[in-house]
Short mmCIF file of C-alpha atoms and ligand atoms in Angstrom, two decimals:
data_model
loop_
_atom_site.label_atom_id
_atom_site.label_comp_id
_atom_site.label_asym_id
_atom_site.label_seq_id
_atom_site.Cartn_x
_atom_site.Cartn_y
_atom_site.Cartn_z
CA MET A 1 101.85 108.66 90.57
CA ARG A 2 103.87 106.65 87.98
CA SER A 3 105.86 103.77 89.61
CA TRP A 4 108.90 102.20 87.93
CA GLN A 5 109.47 99.42 85.51
CA ALA A 6 108.98 95.88 86.97
CA PRO A 7 111.88 93.37 86.61
CA SER A 8 110.58 90.04 85.07
CA VAL A 9 110.48 87.50 87.84
CA PRO A 10 110.61 83.77 86.77
CA GLU A 11 108.33 81.32 88.53
CA LEU A 12 110.40 78.44 89.88
CA SER A 13 107.34 76.21 89.83
CA ASP A 14 107.58 76.30 86.03
CA LEU A 15 110.86 74.40 86.43
CA GLY A 16 109.28 71.65 88.51
CA LEU A 17 110.41 73.17 91.71
CA GLY A 18 107.08 73.55 93.31
CA THR A 19 106.43 76.47 95.60
CA GLY A 20 108.60 77.89 98.47
CA PRO A 21 108.03 77.80 102.25
CA ALA A 22 105.98 80.20 104.12
CA LEU A 23 107.78 83.49 105.25
CA LYS A 24 108.70 83.72 108.85
CA ILE A 25 109.68 87.26 109.99
CA PHE A 26 110.41 89.25 113.10
CA ASP A 27 107.60 91.58 114.07
CA THR A 28 108.48 94.64 116.03
CA GLN A 29 105.14 94.82 117.76
CA SER A 30 105.10 91.35 119.28
CA GLN A 31 108.92 91.23 119.35
CA SER A 32 108.73 87.70 117.99
CA LEU A 33 109.04 85.68 114.72
CA LYS A 34 105.61 85.41 112.96
CA THR A 35 104.60 83.17 110.09
CA ILE A 36 102.96 85.46 107.43
CA ASP A 37 101.19 83.21 105.09
CA PRO A 38 97.86 84.44 103.97
CA ALA A 39 95.49 82.23 101.87
CA THR A 40 95.72 84.01 98.48
CA SER A 41 97.11 87.56 98.59
CA ALA A 42 99.51 89.46 100.88
CA ARG A 43 99.24 93.19 101.55
CA LEU A 44 102.35 95.11 102.06
CA TYR A 45 102.80 98.97 102.85
CA VAL A 46 106.21 100.42 102.93
CA CYS A 47 107.13 103.89 103.72
CA GLY A 48 108.66 105.73 100.83
CA ILE A 49 111.06 108.38 100.26
CA THR A 50 110.98 112.12 101.10
CA PRO A 51 112.45 113.19 97.84
CA TYR A 52 114.78 116.11 98.52
CA ASP A 53 117.97 114.21 97.92
CA ALA A 54 119.18 110.95 96.11
CA THR A 55 118.78 107.37 97.21
CA HIS A 56 121.59 106.25 99.52
CA MET A 57 122.62 102.74 100.38
CA GLY A 58 120.34 102.96 103.55
CA HIS A 59 117.31 103.64 101.56
CA ALA A 60 118.42 100.97 99.20
CA ALA A 61 119.06 98.31 102.03
CA THR A 62 115.45 99.10 103.36
CA TYR A 63 113.81 98.77 99.86
CA MET A 64 115.72 95.63 99.32
CA THR A 65 114.28 94.07 102.56
CA PHE A 66 110.82 94.48 101.37
CA ASP A 67 111.84 93.37 97.87
CA LEU A 68 112.87 90.05 99.39
CA ILE A 69 109.65 89.80 101.20
CA GLN A 70 107.74 90.10 97.94
CA ARG A 71 109.95 87.62 96.21
CA VAL A 72 109.46 85.04 99.01
CA TRP A 73 105.64 85.49 98.91
CA ARG A 74 105.55 85.24 95.06
CA ASP A 75 107.43 82.09 95.29
CA ARG A 76 104.98 80.94 97.83
CA GLY A 77 102.30 81.30 95.12
CA LEU A 78 100.83 84.58 96.64
CA GLU A 79 99.45 87.57 94.98
CA VAL A 80 101.28 90.68 96.38
CA ILE A 81 99.44 93.82 96.74
CA TYR A 82 102.08 96.42 97.52
CA THR A 83 101.55 100.11 98.20
CA GLN A 84 104.38 102.65 98.86
CA ASN A 85 103.97 106.55 99.42
CA VAL A 86 106.10 109.41 98.54
CA THR A 87 106.21 112.33 101.10
CA ASP A 88 106.32 114.85 98.36
CA VAL A 89 105.30 117.79 100.56
CA ASP A 90 106.97 118.01 103.94
CA ASP A 91 109.20 120.44 105.96
CA PRO A 92 112.62 118.90 104.87
CA LEU A 93 111.67 119.08 101.18
CA LEU A 94 110.46 122.62 101.40
CA GLU A 95 113.53 123.70 103.54
CA ARG A 96 115.90 122.26 100.94
CA ALA A 97 114.03 123.75 98.05
CA ASN A 98 114.02 127.19 99.86
CA ALA A 99 117.78 126.92 100.54
CA THR A 100 118.63 126.18 96.94
CA GLY A 101 116.12 128.61 95.43
CA GLU A 102 114.52 125.70 93.51
CA LEU A 103 110.76 125.15 93.15
CA TRP A 104 109.72 122.42 95.68
CA THR A 105 107.70 120.58 92.97
CA ASP A 106 110.82 120.50 90.69
CA LEU A 107 113.10 119.22 93.36
CA ALA A 108 110.53 116.40 94.35
CA GLU A 109 110.03 115.50 90.82
CA ARG A 110 113.66 115.22 89.94
CA GLU A 111 114.48 113.10 93.02
CA ILE A 112 111.53 110.77 92.63
CA GLN A 113 112.81 110.21 88.96
CA LEU A 114 116.26 109.38 90.26
CA PHE A 115 114.84 107.05 92.81
CA ARG A 116 112.67 105.22 90.02
CA GLU A 117 115.97 104.82 88.01
CA ASP A 118 117.94 103.55 91.10
CA MET A 119 115.15 101.10 91.95
CA THR A 120 114.90 99.86 88.35
CA ALA A 121 118.70 99.38 88.16
CA LEU A 122 118.55 97.36 91.44
CA ALA A 123 115.66 95.19 90.09
CA VAL A 124 113.36 96.18 92.98
CA ILE A 125 109.89 94.98 92.36
CA PRO A 126 107.70 98.18 92.15
CA PRO A 127 104.55 98.72 94.29
CA ALA A 128 101.31 98.48 92.45
CA PHE A 129 100.25 101.79 94.13
CA TYR A 130 102.77 104.63 94.32
CA ILE A 131 101.14 107.52 95.92
CA GLY A 132 102.24 110.94 96.70
CA ALA A 133 101.10 112.88 99.67
CA VAL A 134 99.80 115.67 97.24
CA GLU A 135 97.83 113.10 95.58
CA ALA A 136 96.32 112.02 98.84
CA ILE A 137 95.03 115.27 100.19
CA ASP A 138 91.35 114.20 100.02
CA LEU A 139 92.27 110.82 101.63
CA VAL A 140 93.90 112.66 104.54
CA VAL A 141 90.90 115.03 104.91
CA GLU A 142 88.45 112.12 105.16
CA LEU A 143 90.55 110.35 107.72
CA VAL A 144 90.95 113.38 109.93
CA GLU A 145 87.14 113.87 109.79
CA LYS A 146 86.74 110.22 110.84
CA LEU A 147 89.08 110.92 113.66
CA ARG A 148 87.10 113.98 114.54
CA GLU A 149 83.97 111.90 114.78
CA HIS A 150 85.78 109.95 117.37
CA GLY A 151 86.58 112.90 119.42
CA ALA A 152 90.21 112.42 118.78
CA VAL A 153 90.99 115.84 117.15
CA TYR A 154 91.56 119.32 118.58
CA ALA A 155 92.89 122.54 117.23
CA VAL A 156 95.96 124.66 118.26
CA ASP A 157 95.46 127.97 116.58
CA ASP A 158 94.41 126.69 113.10
CA ASP A 159 96.39 123.55 113.19
CA LEU A 160 94.75 120.13 113.99
CA TYR A 161 96.25 117.66 116.42
CA PHE A 162 95.61 113.88 117.16
CA SER A 163 95.05 113.15 120.80
CA VAL A 164 97.30 109.99 121.16
CA HIS A 165 95.54 109.06 124.32
CA SER A 166 92.34 108.48 122.69
CA ASP A 167 93.80 105.32 121.57
CA LYS A 168 94.09 102.76 124.46
CA SER A 169 96.58 100.77 122.65
CA PHE A 170 98.95 103.79 122.01
CA GLY A 171 102.40 102.62 122.40
CA SER A 172 101.87 99.04 121.34
CA VAL A 173 103.99 99.18 118.22
CA SER A 174 107.19 100.53 119.64
CA ARG A 175 106.58 99.37 123.13
CA LEU A 176 108.30 102.39 124.50
CA ASP A 177 107.46 104.06 127.72
CA GLU A 178 106.24 107.72 127.77
CA SER A 179 109.76 109.20 128.73
CA ALA A 180 111.41 107.27 126.00
CA MET A 181 108.86 108.51 123.56
CA LEU A 182 109.26 111.97 124.69
CA ALA A 183 112.94 111.86 124.21
CA ILE A 184 112.78 110.78 120.56
CA PHE A 185 109.57 112.70 119.43
CA GLY A 186 111.32 116.03 119.28
CA GLU A 187 114.33 114.68 117.33
CA ARG A 188 111.95 113.00 114.69
CA GLY A 189 109.82 115.72 113.57
CA GLY A 190 107.50 116.15 116.59
CA ASP A 191 106.66 119.22 118.62
CA PRO A 192 106.43 118.20 122.23
CA ASP A 193 106.96 121.67 123.52
CA ARG A 194 104.32 123.55 121.59
CA PRO A 195 102.08 125.63 123.83
CA GLY A 196 98.44 124.90 123.63
CA LYS A 197 98.84 121.09 123.09
CA GLN A 198 96.84 118.83 125.40
CA HIS A 199 99.57 116.26 125.62
CA PRO A 200 103.20 116.62 124.47
CA LEU A 201 103.08 113.54 122.26
CA ASP A 202 99.87 114.50 120.39
CA CYS A 203 100.83 114.76 116.65
CA LEU A 204 100.02 117.10 113.93
CA LEU A 205 97.27 116.00 111.52
CA TRP A 206 96.76 119.14 109.44
CA GLN A 207 98.91 122.25 109.32
CA ALA A 208 97.29 125.42 108.53
CA GLU A 209 98.84 127.51 105.69
CA ARG A 210 102.14 129.17 106.60
CA PRO A 211 103.34 132.21 104.59
CA GLY A 212 105.25 131.14 101.48
CA GLU A 213 104.43 127.39 101.81
CA PRO A 214 102.10 125.31 99.60
CA ALA A 215 98.51 124.85 100.82
CA TRP A 216 95.37 123.29 99.58
CA ASP A 217 91.72 124.46 100.29
CA THR A 218 89.86 121.64 101.96
CA ARG A 219 87.08 121.15 104.44
CA LEU A 220 89.72 121.32 107.16
CA GLY A 221 90.65 124.82 105.94
CA ARG A 222 93.67 125.93 103.87
CA GLY A 223 96.62 123.92 104.64
CA ARG A 224 98.60 120.74 104.15
CA PRO A 225 98.70 117.21 105.72
CA GLY A 226 100.87 116.10 108.66
CA TRP A 227 103.22 113.31 108.02
CA HIS A 228 101.82 110.31 110.02
CA ILE A 229 98.29 110.75 108.64
CA GLU A 230 99.58 110.60 105.14
CA CYS A 231 100.69 106.99 105.59
CA SER A 232 97.62 106.01 107.45
CA SER A 233 95.29 107.30 104.94
CA ILE A 234 97.20 105.94 101.94
CA ALA A 235 97.67 102.49 103.35
CA LEU A 236 93.92 102.19 104.44
CA ARG A 237 92.77 103.32 101.03
CA TYR A 238 94.90 101.04 98.88
CA LEU A 239 95.23 97.99 101.30
CA GLY A 240 92.38 98.27 103.81
CA ALA A 241 92.83 97.82 107.56
CA ASP A 242 94.56 94.92 109.10
CA PHE A 243 96.90 94.52 106.10
CA ASP A 244 99.79 91.96 106.56
CA ILE A 245 102.98 94.10 106.98
CA GLN A 246 103.77 97.77 107.55
CA GLY A 247 107.37 98.20 106.73
CA GLY A 248 110.21 100.77 106.85
CA GLY A 249 113.59 101.47 108.43
CA SER A 250 113.90 101.19 112.23
CA ASP A 251 114.00 104.90 112.48
CA LEU A 252 110.39 104.95 111.76
CA ILE A 253 109.13 102.78 114.54
CA PHE A 254 108.54 105.77 116.82
CA PRO A 255 106.97 108.17 116.30
CA HIS A 256 105.99 107.42 112.59
CA HIS A 257 104.68 103.92 112.72
CA GLU A 258 103.28 104.29 116.28
CA MET A 259 101.23 107.40 115.29
CA SER A 260 100.20 106.03 111.77
CA ALA A 261 98.86 102.83 113.44
CA SER A 262 97.23 104.69 116.23
CA GLU A 263 95.36 107.13 114.02
CA ALA A 264 94.04 104.31 111.91
CA ARG A 265 93.03 102.18 114.91
CA VAL A 266 90.96 105.13 116.41
CA ALA A 267 89.45 106.08 113.04
CA LEU A 268 88.26 102.49 112.10
CA ASP A 269 88.26 100.59 115.30
CA ALA A 270 90.43 98.08 113.66
CA PRO A 271 94.08 97.11 113.68
CA PHE A 272 96.09 99.05 111.16
CA ALA A 273 98.71 96.18 110.19
CA GLN A 274 99.20 92.60 111.49
CA SER A 275 102.99 92.94 111.65
CA TYR A 276 105.54 95.67 111.66
CA VAL A 277 108.73 94.92 110.01
CA HIS A 278 111.81 97.13 110.42
CA ALA A 279 115.14 97.17 108.52
CA GLY A 280 118.31 98.15 110.55
CA MET A 281 120.02 101.47 109.96
CA VAL A 282 123.09 101.64 107.57
CA GLY A 283 125.66 104.05 108.78
CA TYR A 284 128.76 105.62 107.21
CA GLU A 285 131.69 107.18 108.78
CA GLY A 286 130.41 106.49 112.26
CA GLU A 287 126.90 107.81 111.89
CA LYS A 288 123.55 106.88 110.53
CA MET A 289 123.57 107.57 106.78
CA SER A 290 121.29 110.45 106.33
CA LYS A 291 120.34 113.21 103.93
CA SER A 292 120.19 115.72 106.66
CA LYS A 293 123.79 114.85 107.86
CA GLY A 294 124.98 114.49 104.35
CA ASN A 295 127.16 111.49 104.95
CA LEU A 296 126.04 109.65 101.88
CA VAL A 297 126.96 106.94 99.56
CA LEU A 298 124.42 107.32 96.78
CA VAL A 299 123.27 104.36 94.58
CA SER A 300 123.50 106.76 91.52
CA ALA A 301 127.04 107.59 92.34
CA LEU A 302 128.12 103.96 92.42
CA ARG A 303 126.33 103.36 89.22
CA ALA A 304 127.97 106.39 87.70
CA GLU A 305 131.36 104.98 88.82
CA GLY A 306 130.69 101.86 86.78
CA PHE A 307 129.68 99.35 89.36
CA ASP A 308 127.42 96.73 88.23
CA PRO A 309 123.92 97.29 89.79
CA ARG A 310 123.95 93.51 90.53
CA ALA A 311 127.11 94.07 92.70
CA ILE A 312 125.40 96.90 94.54
CA ARG A 313 122.44 94.50 95.22
CA LEU A 314 124.69 91.74 96.45
CA ALA A 315 126.66 94.22 98.66
CA LEU A 316 123.30 95.02 100.36
CA LEU A 317 122.25 91.33 100.50
CA GLY A 318 125.50 90.54 102.28
CA HIS A 319 124.18 92.13 105.43
CA ARG A 320 121.26 90.77 107.73
CA TYR A 321 118.41 93.18 107.17
CA ARG A 322 117.71 93.67 110.92
CA ASP A 323 121.34 94.59 111.82
CA ASN A 324 122.57 98.08 111.98
CA TRP A 325 125.73 98.15 109.72
CA GLU A 326 128.31 100.48 108.43
CA TRP A 327 128.93 100.79 104.64
CA THR A 328 132.66 100.47 103.61
CA ASN A 329 134.14 100.44 100.20
CA GLU A 330 135.12 96.81 100.97
CA ASP A 331 131.39 95.94 100.54
CA ILE A 332 131.12 96.75 96.90
CA VAL A 333 134.72 95.26 96.18
CA HIS A 334 133.70 91.87 97.75
CA ALA A 335 130.31 92.00 96.21
CA SER A 336 131.85 92.49 92.66
CA ALA A 337 134.16 89.63 93.20
CA ARG A 338 131.33 87.49 94.26
CA LEU A 339 129.31 88.40 91.25
CA ASP A 340 132.36 87.43 88.92
CA ARG A 341 132.60 84.10 90.59
CA TRP A 342 128.98 83.44 90.19
CA LEU A 343 129.05 84.50 86.57
CA ASP A 344 131.82 82.03 85.84
CA ALA A 345 130.01 79.22 87.55
CA ALA A 346 126.79 79.93 85.70
CA VAL A 347 128.37 79.39 82.15
CA ARG A 348 129.79 75.96 82.98
CA GLU A 349 128.19 72.95 81.33
CA ALA A 350 127.53 71.26 84.50
CA THR A 351 127.88 72.34 88.05
CA ALA A 352 127.25 70.77 91.49
CA PRO A 353 123.64 69.89 91.80
CA GLY A 354 121.17 72.67 91.58
CA ALA A 355 118.04 71.56 93.37
CA PRO A 356 119.68 71.61 97.01
CA VAL A 357 120.92 75.13 96.43
CA VAL A 358 117.40 76.19 95.42
CA ALA A 359 116.04 74.62 98.58
CA ALA A 360 118.83 76.43 100.68
CA ILE A 361 118.05 79.75 99.24
CA ARG A 362 114.47 79.35 99.77
CA ALA A 363 114.86 78.10 103.49
CA ALA A 364 117.28 80.86 104.16
CA LEU A 365 115.07 83.78 103.00
CA ALA A 366 111.89 82.30 104.60
CA SER A 367 113.71 82.17 107.93
CA ASP A 368 113.64 85.84 108.68
CA LEU A 369 115.20 86.87 105.51
CA ASP A 370 118.67 85.40 106.12
CA ALA A 371 120.18 86.62 102.83
CA PRO A 372 123.77 86.11 103.91
CA ALA A 373 123.01 82.43 104.42
CA ALA A 374 121.52 82.29 100.97
CA LEU A 375 124.52 83.95 99.53
CA ALA A 376 126.85 81.47 101.33
CA ALA A 377 124.86 78.56 99.73
CA VAL A 378 125.47 79.94 96.32
CA ASP A 379 129.11 80.58 97.08
CA ALA A 380 129.57 76.81 98.03
CA TRP A 381 127.80 75.79 94.80
CA ALA A 382 130.09 78.08 92.69
CA ALA A 383 133.25 76.92 94.43
CA ASP A 384 132.19 73.20 94.05
CA THR A 385 133.81 71.91 90.83
CA SER A 386 132.74 68.42 90.88
CA THR A 387 130.41 69.23 88.03
CA THR A 388 127.79 66.55 88.08
CA ASP A 389 124.43 68.22 87.30
CA PRO A 390 123.82 69.57 83.83
CA GLN A 391 120.68 71.20 85.09
CA GLY A 392 122.69 72.89 87.97
CA PRO A 393 123.43 76.17 86.14
CA LEU A 394 119.67 76.61 85.03
CA LEU A 395 118.15 75.98 88.40
CA VAL A 396 120.51 78.14 90.50
CA THR A 397 120.42 80.98 88.01
CA ALA A 398 116.62 80.79 87.96
CA ALA A 399 116.56 80.78 91.77
CA LEU A 400 118.93 83.70 91.95
CA ASP A 401 116.79 85.64 89.56
CA ALA A 402 113.51 84.86 91.21
CA LEU A 403 114.49 85.11 94.96
CA LEU A 404 117.54 87.24 95.11
CA GLY A 405 116.85 89.46 92.13
CA ILE A 406 120.25 88.83 90.53
CA ARG A 407 120.09 87.87 86.82
CA LEU A 408 123.38 86.29 85.87
N1 5CA B 501 108.91 109.67 103.75
C1 5CA B 501 109.27 109.01 105.06
C2 5CA B 501 108.50 107.83 105.26
S1 5CA B 501 106.79 108.08 105.22
C3 5CA B 501 110.83 108.85 105.19
O1 5CA B 501 111.22 108.31 106.10
N2 5CA B 501 111.46 109.12 104.08
S2 5CA B 501 113.11 109.12 103.98
O2 5CA B 501 113.50 109.45 102.78
O3 5CA B 501 113.74 109.62 105.09
O4 5CA B 501 113.45 107.45 104.20
C4 5CA B 501 112.89 106.49 103.31
C5 5CA B 501 113.16 104.98 103.89
O5 5CA B 501 114.50 104.72 104.06
C6 5CA B 501 112.45 104.85 105.23
O6 5CA B 501 111.79 103.60 105.28
C7 5CA B 501 113.68 105.00 106.19
O7 5CA B 501 113.32 104.15 107.41
C8 5CA B 501 114.76 104.36 105.49
N3 5CA B 501 116.04 104.96 105.79
C9 5CA B 501 116.42 106.16 105.84
N4 5CA B 501 117.78 106.24 106.33
C10 5CA B 501 118.16 104.93 106.37
C11 5CA B 501 119.40 104.37 106.73
N5 5CA B 501 120.43 105.10 107.11
N6 5CA B 501 119.52 102.94 106.82
C12 5CA B 501 118.50 102.21 106.45
N7 5CA B 501 117.19 102.75 106.13
C13 5CA B 501 117.06 104.11 106.15
ZN1 ZN B 502 105.42 106.47 106.20
#
């Protein structure tokens, strides 16, 4: 489906600043920092929205994380191949549409459009491939058939399940033991107690048509895809196996990323992704911000209140991506003040030297996306009025634009 408008991203090498350092980032699977520095192109898959409600600060923080990764890679001189899905047919979307009496397709279309507008306002670099589940039905069918050839599929009534223990490495992404998995599975879309399943953790690949729900005629029968197989099939088609980073929020580590990786591994006999990167959860009023709980601060609401999207971006960048943190109104107030200070500094005729600030931003981001350290370096530059470098404003504003997505 249509993605959104790409921000223009300046090349710092054009200003004689060379290329940036290699990205080091924390990989959930190995629980260690990994250097991700492919030779020419880097492949990234990020789990997209389920479009039944508007983009909140938690979503925005997650997409900002992967935007920074793209920017570091581009500054390194790499081509980035980025794919993101949209879960445009799934239980929560159908339930919301049912509750409000809206057509599920209209609800999805409206929320996807709002998401595009929010991402454009926040200068988030769009994916090259933005693919809805509905568009990926054929891909899902093909992948389920491959799993079948490997003996990893069985039926419960007319639904098809993936046998997780057909994968010897099942559990390697989240490293959870089975009792921990069981505790989470039911809370996050799984059905551990369904009679007829061979193992409680086995996950749904294909759901036969339910009365009143959308369904497609396929070789698997009439029905719709399960959730995890949607992401495995889209990622494998648009990136190929063993791509560089599978990303999303930490709520997706189990079961979603465990299951998608496992399905791909069994079907292709190859690793799904080399690294798994997860953003922390943003909370509000004491709980994880979530559409299902309704404790939301929406990007679109802040925009409508007149906050500069650059300040919204800065509010998110003020937190380290792996931390769980709580949104407060102070975040946007402080970020707006910071933006003003930077705007003042950028119009000076000379400032403190720019090249060391560029180097500091690059080093901070390459070091497991330490955006707060990058912001601190710019704060120090803006506060320094010893004004010796007429190139200072040019270099720092270019780096802010290219690396942090803030155009002053
Ligand atoms: N469609 C699936 C992924 S295939 C899904 O999880 N959709 S979502 O709309 O619920 O979430 C979209 C993205 O935002 C996911 O990467 C999710 O991990 C992330 N996310 C959701 N809530 C939060 C939160 N409170 N803080 C940070 N990230 C969040
Ligand atoms: Zn996903």
